[in-house]
XYZ file of C-alpha atoms in Angstrom:
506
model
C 27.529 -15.815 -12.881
C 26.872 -14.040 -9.814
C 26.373 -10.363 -9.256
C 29.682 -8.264 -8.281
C 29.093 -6.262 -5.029
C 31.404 -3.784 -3.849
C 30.734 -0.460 -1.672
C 29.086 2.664 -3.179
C 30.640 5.798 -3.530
C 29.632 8.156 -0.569
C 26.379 10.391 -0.786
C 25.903 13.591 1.219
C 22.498 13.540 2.927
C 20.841 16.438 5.376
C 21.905 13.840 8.016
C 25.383 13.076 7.207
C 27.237 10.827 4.411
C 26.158 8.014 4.093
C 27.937 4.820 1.851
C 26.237 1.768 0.517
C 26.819 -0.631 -1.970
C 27.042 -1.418 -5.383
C 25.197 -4.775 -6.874
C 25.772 -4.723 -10.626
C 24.612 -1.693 -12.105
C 22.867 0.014 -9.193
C 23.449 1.715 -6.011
C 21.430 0.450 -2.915
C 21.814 2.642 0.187
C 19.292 0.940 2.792
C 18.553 1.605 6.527
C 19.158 6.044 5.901
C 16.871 8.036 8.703
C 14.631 10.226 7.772
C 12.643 10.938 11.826
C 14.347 10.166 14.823
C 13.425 7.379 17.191
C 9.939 7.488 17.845
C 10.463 5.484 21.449
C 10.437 7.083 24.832
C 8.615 10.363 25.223
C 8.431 10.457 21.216
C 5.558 7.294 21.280
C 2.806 8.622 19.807
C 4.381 12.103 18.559
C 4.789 13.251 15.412
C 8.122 12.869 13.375
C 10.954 14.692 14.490
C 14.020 15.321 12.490
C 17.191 12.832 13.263
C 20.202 13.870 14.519
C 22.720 14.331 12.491
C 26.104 12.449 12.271
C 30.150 12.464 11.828
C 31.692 10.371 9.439
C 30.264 7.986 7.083
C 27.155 6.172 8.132
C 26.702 2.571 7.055
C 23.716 1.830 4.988
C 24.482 -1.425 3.725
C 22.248 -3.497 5.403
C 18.173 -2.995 6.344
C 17.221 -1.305 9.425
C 14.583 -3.182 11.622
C 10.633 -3.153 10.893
C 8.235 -1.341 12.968
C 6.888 -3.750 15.817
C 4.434 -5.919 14.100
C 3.487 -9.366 14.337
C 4.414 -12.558 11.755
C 3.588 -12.157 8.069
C 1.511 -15.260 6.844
C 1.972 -14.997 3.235
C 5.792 -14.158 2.707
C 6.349 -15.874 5.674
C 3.917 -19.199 5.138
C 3.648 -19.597 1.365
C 6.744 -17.892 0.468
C 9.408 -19.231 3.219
C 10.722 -15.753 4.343
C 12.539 -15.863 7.175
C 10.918 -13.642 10.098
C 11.743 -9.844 10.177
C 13.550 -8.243 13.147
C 11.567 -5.325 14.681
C 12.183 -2.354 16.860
C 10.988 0.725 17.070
C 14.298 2.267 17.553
C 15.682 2.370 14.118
C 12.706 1.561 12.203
C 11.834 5.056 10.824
C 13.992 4.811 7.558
C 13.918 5.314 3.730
C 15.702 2.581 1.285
C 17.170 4.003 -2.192
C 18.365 2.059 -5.005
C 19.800 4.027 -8.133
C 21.451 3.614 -11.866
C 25.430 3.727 -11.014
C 25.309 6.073 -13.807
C 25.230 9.884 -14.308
C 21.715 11.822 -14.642
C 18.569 13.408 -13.525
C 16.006 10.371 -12.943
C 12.189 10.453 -12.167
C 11.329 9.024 -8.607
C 9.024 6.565 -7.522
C 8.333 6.192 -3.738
C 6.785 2.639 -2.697
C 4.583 2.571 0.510
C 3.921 -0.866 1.924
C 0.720 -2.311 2.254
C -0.574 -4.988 5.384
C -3.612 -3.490 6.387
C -1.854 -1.262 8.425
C -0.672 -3.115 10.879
C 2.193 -5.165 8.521
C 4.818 -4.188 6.666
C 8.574 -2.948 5.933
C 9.957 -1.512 3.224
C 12.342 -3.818 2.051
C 10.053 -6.668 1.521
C 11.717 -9.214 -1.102
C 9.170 -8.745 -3.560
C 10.037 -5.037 -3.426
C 13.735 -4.860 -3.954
C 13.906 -2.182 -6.106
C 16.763 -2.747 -7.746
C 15.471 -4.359 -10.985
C 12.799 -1.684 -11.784
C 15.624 0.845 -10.817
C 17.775 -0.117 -13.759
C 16.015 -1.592 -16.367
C 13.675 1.330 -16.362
C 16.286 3.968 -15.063
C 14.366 5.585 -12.076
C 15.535 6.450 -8.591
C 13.237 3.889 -6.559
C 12.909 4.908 -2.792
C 11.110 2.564 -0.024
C 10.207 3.346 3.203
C 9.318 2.121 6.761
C 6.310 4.026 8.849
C 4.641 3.495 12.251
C 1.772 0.813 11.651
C -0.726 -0.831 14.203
C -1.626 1.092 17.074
C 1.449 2.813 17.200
C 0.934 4.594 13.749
C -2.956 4.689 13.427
C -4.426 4.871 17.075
C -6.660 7.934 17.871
C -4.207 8.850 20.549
C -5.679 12.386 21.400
C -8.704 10.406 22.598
C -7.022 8.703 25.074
C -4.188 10.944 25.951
C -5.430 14.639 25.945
C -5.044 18.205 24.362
C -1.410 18.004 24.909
C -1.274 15.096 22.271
C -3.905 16.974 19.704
C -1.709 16.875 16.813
C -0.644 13.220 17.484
C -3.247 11.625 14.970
C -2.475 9.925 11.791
C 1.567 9.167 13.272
C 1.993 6.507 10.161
C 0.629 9.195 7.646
C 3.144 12.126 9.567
C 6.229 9.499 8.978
C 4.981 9.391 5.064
C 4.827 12.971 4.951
C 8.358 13.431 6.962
C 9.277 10.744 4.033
C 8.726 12.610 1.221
C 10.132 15.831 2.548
C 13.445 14.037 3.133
C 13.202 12.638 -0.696
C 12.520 16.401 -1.480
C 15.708 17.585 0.108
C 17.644 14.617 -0.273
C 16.857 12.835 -3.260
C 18.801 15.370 -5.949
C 22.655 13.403 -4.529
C 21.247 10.095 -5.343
C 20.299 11.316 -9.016
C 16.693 11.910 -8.267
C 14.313 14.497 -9.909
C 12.886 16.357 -6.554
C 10.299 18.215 -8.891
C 9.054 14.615 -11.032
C 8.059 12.341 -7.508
C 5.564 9.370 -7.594
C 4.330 7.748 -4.605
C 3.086 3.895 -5.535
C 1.805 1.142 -3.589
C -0.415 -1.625 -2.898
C -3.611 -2.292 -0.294
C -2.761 -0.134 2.827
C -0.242 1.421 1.184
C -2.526 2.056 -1.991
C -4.736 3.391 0.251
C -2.008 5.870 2.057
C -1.210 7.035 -1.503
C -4.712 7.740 -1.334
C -4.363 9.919 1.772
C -1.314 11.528 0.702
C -3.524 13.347 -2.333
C -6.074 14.320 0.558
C -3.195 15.645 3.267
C -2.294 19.087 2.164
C 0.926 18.597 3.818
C 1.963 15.691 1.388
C 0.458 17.301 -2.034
C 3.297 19.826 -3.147
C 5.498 16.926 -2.243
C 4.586 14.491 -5.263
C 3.347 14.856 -8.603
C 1.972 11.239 -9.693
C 0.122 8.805 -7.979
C -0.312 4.754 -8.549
C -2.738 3.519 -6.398
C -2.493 -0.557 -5.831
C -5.527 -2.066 -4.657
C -6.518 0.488 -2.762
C -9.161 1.237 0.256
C -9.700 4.340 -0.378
C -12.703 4.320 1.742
C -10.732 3.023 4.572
C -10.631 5.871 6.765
C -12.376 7.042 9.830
C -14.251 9.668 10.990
C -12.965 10.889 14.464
C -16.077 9.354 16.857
C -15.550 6.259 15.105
C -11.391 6.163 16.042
C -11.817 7.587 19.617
C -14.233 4.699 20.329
C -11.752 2.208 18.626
C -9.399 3.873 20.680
C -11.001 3.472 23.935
C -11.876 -0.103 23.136
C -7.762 -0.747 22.768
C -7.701 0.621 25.992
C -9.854 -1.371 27.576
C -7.836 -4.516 26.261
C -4.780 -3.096 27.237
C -5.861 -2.241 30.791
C -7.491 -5.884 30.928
C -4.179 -7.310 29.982
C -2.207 -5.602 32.198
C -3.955 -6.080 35.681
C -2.450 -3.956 38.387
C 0.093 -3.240 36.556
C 0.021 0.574 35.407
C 2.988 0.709 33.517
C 1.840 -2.142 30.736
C -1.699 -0.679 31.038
C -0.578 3.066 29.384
C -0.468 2.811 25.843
C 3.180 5.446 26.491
C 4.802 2.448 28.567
C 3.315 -0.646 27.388
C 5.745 -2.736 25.937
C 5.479 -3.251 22.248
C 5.043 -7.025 22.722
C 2.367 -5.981 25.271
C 0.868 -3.333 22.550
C 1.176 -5.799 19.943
C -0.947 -8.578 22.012
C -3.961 -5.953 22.940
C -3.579 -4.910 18.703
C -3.514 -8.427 17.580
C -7.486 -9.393 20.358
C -8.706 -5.861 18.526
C -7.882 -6.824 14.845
C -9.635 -10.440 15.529
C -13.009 -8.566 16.918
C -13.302 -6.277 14.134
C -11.909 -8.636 11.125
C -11.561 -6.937 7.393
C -13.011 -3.399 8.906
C -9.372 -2.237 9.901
C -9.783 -0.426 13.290
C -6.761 0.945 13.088
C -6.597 3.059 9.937
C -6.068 6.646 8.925
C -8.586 9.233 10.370
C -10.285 12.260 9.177
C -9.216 14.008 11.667
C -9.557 18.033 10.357
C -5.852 18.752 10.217
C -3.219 16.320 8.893
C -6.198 15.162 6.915
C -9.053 17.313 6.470
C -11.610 15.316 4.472
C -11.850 12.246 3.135
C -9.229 11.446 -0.463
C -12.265 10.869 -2.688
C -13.972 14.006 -1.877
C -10.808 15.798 -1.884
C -9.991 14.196 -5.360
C -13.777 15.621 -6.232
C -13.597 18.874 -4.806
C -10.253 19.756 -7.483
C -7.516 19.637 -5.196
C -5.797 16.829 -6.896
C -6.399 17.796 -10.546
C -2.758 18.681 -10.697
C -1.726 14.888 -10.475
C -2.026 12.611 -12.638
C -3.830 8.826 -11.218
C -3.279 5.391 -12.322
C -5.390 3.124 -9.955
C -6.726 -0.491 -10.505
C -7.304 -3.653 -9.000
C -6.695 -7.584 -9.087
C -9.962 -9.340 -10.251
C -9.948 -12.057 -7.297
C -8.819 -9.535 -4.706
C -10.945 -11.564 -2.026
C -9.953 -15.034 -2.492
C -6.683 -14.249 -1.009
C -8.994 -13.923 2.611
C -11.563 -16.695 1.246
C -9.573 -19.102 -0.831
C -6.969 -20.367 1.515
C -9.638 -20.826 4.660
C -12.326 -23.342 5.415
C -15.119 -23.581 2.949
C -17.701 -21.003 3.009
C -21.029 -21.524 3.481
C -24.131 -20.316 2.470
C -24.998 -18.524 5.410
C -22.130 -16.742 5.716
C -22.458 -15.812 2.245
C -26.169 -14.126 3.311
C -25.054 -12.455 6.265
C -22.197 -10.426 4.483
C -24.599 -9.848 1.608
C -27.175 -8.413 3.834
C -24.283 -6.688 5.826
C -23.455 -4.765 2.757
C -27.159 -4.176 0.923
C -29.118 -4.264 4.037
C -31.749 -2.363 1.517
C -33.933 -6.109 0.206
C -34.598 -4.604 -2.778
C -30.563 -4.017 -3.295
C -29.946 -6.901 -1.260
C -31.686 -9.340 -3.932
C -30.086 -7.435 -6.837
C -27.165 -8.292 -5.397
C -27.445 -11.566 -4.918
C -28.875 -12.336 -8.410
C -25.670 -10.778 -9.794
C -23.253 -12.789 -7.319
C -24.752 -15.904 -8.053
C -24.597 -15.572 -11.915
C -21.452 -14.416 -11.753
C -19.740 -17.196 -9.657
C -22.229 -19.978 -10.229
C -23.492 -22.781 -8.222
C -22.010 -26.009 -6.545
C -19.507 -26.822 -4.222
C -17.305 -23.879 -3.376
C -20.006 -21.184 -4.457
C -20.490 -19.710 -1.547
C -16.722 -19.311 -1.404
C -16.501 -18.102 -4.466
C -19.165 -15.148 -3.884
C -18.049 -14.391 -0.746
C -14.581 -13.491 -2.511
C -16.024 -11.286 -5.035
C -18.148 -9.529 -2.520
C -14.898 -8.725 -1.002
C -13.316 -8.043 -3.953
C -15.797 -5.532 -4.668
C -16.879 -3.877 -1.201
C -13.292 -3.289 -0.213
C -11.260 -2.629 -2.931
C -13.111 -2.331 -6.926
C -15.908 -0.282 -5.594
C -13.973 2.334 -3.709
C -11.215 2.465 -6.921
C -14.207 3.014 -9.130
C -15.906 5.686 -7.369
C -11.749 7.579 -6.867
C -11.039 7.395 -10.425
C -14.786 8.419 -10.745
C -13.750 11.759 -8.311
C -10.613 12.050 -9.909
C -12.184 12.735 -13.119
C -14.886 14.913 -11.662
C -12.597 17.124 -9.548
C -10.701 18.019 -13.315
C -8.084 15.506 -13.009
C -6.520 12.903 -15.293
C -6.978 9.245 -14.598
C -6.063 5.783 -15.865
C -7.896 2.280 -14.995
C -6.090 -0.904 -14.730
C -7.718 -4.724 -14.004
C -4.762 -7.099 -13.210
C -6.360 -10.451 -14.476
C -3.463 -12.883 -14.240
C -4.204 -16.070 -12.559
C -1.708 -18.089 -10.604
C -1.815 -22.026 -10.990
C -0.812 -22.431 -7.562
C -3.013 -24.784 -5.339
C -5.247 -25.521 -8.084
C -5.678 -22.091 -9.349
C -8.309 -21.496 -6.265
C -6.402 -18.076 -5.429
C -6.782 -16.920 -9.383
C -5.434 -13.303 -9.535
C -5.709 -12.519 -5.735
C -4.569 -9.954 -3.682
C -1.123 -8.772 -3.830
C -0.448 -11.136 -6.584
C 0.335 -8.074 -8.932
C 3.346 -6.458 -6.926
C 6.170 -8.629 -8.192
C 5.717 -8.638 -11.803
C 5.405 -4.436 -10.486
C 9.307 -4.693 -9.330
C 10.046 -7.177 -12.072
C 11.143 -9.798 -9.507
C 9.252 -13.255 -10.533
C 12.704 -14.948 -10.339
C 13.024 -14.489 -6.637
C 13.515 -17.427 -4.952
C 10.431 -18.686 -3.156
C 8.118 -17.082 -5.338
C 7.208 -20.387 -7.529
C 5.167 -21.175 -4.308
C 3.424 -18.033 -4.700
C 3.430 -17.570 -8.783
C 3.693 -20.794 -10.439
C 6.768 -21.823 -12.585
C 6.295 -19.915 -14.982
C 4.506 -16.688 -14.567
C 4.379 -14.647 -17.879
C 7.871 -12.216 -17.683
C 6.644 -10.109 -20.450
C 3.847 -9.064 -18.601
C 6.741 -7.691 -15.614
C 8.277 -5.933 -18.365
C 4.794 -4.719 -19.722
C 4.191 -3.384 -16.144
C 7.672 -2.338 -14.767
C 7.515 -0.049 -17.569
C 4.302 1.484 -17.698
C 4.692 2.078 -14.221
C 7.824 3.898 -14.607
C 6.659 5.429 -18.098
C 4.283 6.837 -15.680
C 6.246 8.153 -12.971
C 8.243 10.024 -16.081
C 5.431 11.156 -18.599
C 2.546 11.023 -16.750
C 0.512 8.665 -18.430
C 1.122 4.764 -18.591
C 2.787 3.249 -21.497
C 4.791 0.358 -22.797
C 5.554 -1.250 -25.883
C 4.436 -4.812 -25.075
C 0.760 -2.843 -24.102
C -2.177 -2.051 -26.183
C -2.820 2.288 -25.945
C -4.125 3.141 -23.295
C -6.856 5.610 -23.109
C -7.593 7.864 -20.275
C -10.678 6.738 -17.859
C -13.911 8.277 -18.387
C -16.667 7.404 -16.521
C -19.067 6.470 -19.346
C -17.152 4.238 -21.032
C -15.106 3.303 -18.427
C -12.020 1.836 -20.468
C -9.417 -0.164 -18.564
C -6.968 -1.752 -19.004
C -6.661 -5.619 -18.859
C -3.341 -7.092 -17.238
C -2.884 -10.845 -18.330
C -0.882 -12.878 -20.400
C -2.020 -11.124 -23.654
C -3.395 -7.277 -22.308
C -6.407 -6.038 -23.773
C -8.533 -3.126 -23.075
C -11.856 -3.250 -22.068
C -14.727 -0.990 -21.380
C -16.199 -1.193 -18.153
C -15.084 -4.581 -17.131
C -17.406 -6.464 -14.298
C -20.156 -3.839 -15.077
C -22.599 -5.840 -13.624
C -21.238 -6.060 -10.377
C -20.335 -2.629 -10.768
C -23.899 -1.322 -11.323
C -24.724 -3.104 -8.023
C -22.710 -0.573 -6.151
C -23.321 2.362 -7.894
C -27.210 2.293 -7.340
């Protein structure tokens, strides 16, 4: 039996009304504003209010994506059709709500792509599901990404554009403000708001805690996957800046207009982004910046220094987080292997530690190199930095919890195990989405969506994760180190992958 869809009653916002619709037992309202138009003389300025409208605005369907280029995995593996971008439109918050009276907890979703992909209604976000069967208010957004979000614009551009850093972390900011003022008509708790989400946008909730702006604007974070390191210091993003530049201006010839990062078209920003990404791989040269102001230091050490003990963490990773970038490519070999081991210990003595760990971990054979190479990603980009936030968390006086998602997908042979972004649809509940089979098997364990969903969302309402299907779960500490195991049949464990831990911690 299909789901009945009819139109939503209408919602006042600071904008306007606003109607959407009804599917089943929750309200969707997609597509709302929450900044104007960042196009024209707004590229590259901070979030401005929208203007306001008469009459009922139509939120029914998704506004367009910020300009980015084609998604490989929902587009490849999954068979997602291509989204439409503009950056006219794109600055918008999705809500989906219980159609039934009360006073919910929130939970905000930021997008990951390594900053430069990403929209917030992704299908293996729809909210809908984890709105009603754990009756929470579940808000989504869309934010500047690539060069127009993360590019060190004051470099290139001058004192009149000082306060133009950081653009996709100013959009989240001008985000949560609107769910502050906003969110109370749609049967969200303003005062009990949790910001969640995966890789890049794991690692924004990570920013978020260190952007004094955004703090008295949540009260629980859930950090997916997150590169919390992932940030640069201001000589290092003014040099990435003028390198863009450089491409841009190489590009565009004699012709001035495509060569200015303010009149460039986004196809034309988008082709200079897409010959910087390829030079500097997995190091993300267009990121958030520590740039004194919108963010004054880097997360961790503002997690250590206390000014996050007031919210509660839950943080964690996937234990093949690398084979999504190894798995699916050529085989690896050795030498490759060596170079990004010496890359990251450049120390011998480390270096060799290292390597004696790595190869007793993964083995030997055909595919070892592979193998290594994706959990020397998994632990240089995202289990190392987690460890060492939940590490500041706790030191700063905060509370934290540690998750491991272990669960490993069957898919080509099992070779991706439990990779990368593998975790975010049993998250939303949504392993019955068509097209995911080709991502998650057949049949992917649905009690450990349930198990999730709702420690997520016991979370976002109690501060602490919980669910029936789970074992308790104890607060991290860093001596013990307990954490959570996410499979099949959850467990806890104490300080799982120590030895690979140890490596980093020297």
């Amino acid at each position: 039996m299909s789901t009945p869809v009819t139109s939503s009653p209408t919602t006042l916002t600071t904008g306007g009304q606003v109607r959407g619709t009804r599917v089943g037992a929750v309200h969707r309202y997609l597509g709302i504003p929450y900044a104007a138009d960042p196009v024209g003389a707004a590229r590259f300025r901070p979030p401005a209010k929208p203007d306001s409208w008469e009459g009922v605005r139509d939120c029914t369907a998704a506004s367009p994506a910020p300009p980015q280029g084609p998604d490989f995995l929902l587009e490849g593996v999954v068979g997602v059709e291509p989204v439409a971008t503009d950056e006219a439109g794109s600055l918008t918050v999705n809500v989906w709500t219980p159609a039934r009276s009360g006073r919910r907890p929130v939970m905000v979703w930021i997008h990951g792509g390594g900053y430069i992909q990403g929209w917030g209604t992704q299908p293996w976000t729809d909210g809908a599901r984890l709105a009603e069967r754990q009756d929470v208010v579940v808000v989504s957004l869309n934010y500047r990404i690539g060069a127009l979000g993360w590019l060190y614009v004051p470099e290139l551009l001058g004192d009149d554009y000082a306060d133009c850093a950081n653009l996709g972390l100013q959009d989240q900011i001008a985000a949560l403000a609107w769910v502050r003022d906003n969110i109370a008509h749609f049967g969200g708790d303003p005062e009990s708001v949790t910001v969640f989400g995966e890789s890049a946008g794991g690692g924004s909730a990570a920013m978020l805690l260190g952007a004094p702006a955004a703090r008295p604007l949540l009260h629980r974070a859930i950090l997916q996957s997150p590169p919390p390191r992932g940030v640069l210091d201001v000589q290092r993003a003014a040099a990435i800046a003028r390198e863009y530049a450089g491409i841009l201006r190489e590009r565009a010839g004699d012709d001035a207009a495509e060569a200015d990062v303010r009149t460039a078209s986004p196809a034309q920003l988008l082709a200079a982004q897409e010959e910087l990404v390829a030079r500097h791989g997995l190091d993300l040269p267009l990121a958030p910046v520590v740039d004194g102001t919108v963010l004054p230091l880097p997360p961790i050490q503002a997690l250590r220094n206390g000014s996050c003990a007031h919210i509660p963490v839950l943080a964690g990773t996937n234990e093949h987080e690398g084979r999504l970038f190894t798995a699916l490519a050529p085989p690896v070999p050795p030498e490759a292997f060596d170079a990004a081991l010496t890359a990251a210990f450049p120390s011998p003595e480390r270096g060799a530690r290292a390597r004696a760990v790595y190869e007793a971990h993964e083995g030997s054979g055909d595919g070892a190199a592979t193998a290594r190479l994706g959990a020397l990603i998994t632990d240089q980009l995202f289990r190392a930095p987690t460890d060492a936030l939940l590490e500041a968390q706790v030191a700063g006086g905060g509370r934290a919890w540690s998750y491991m998602f272990r669960w490993p997908t069957p898919v080509l042979g099992g070779v991706l195990g439990s990779a990368h972004t593998l975790d975010i649809p049993y998250v939303f509940d949504v392993l019955d989405t068509p097209g995911f089979s080709a991502l998650l098997g057949d049949e992917p364990p649905r009690g450990l969506a349930s198990a999730m969903s709702g420690a997520w969302a016991h979370f976002a309402r109690h501060g602490r994760p919980s669910h029936e299907l789970l074992p308790e779960w104890p607060e991290f500490e860093p001596s013990a180190r307990p954490t959570m195991i996410l499979d099949a049949a959850p467990r806890v464990a104490e300080d799982p992958l120590g030895e690979r831990r140890k490596v980093w911690a020297e």
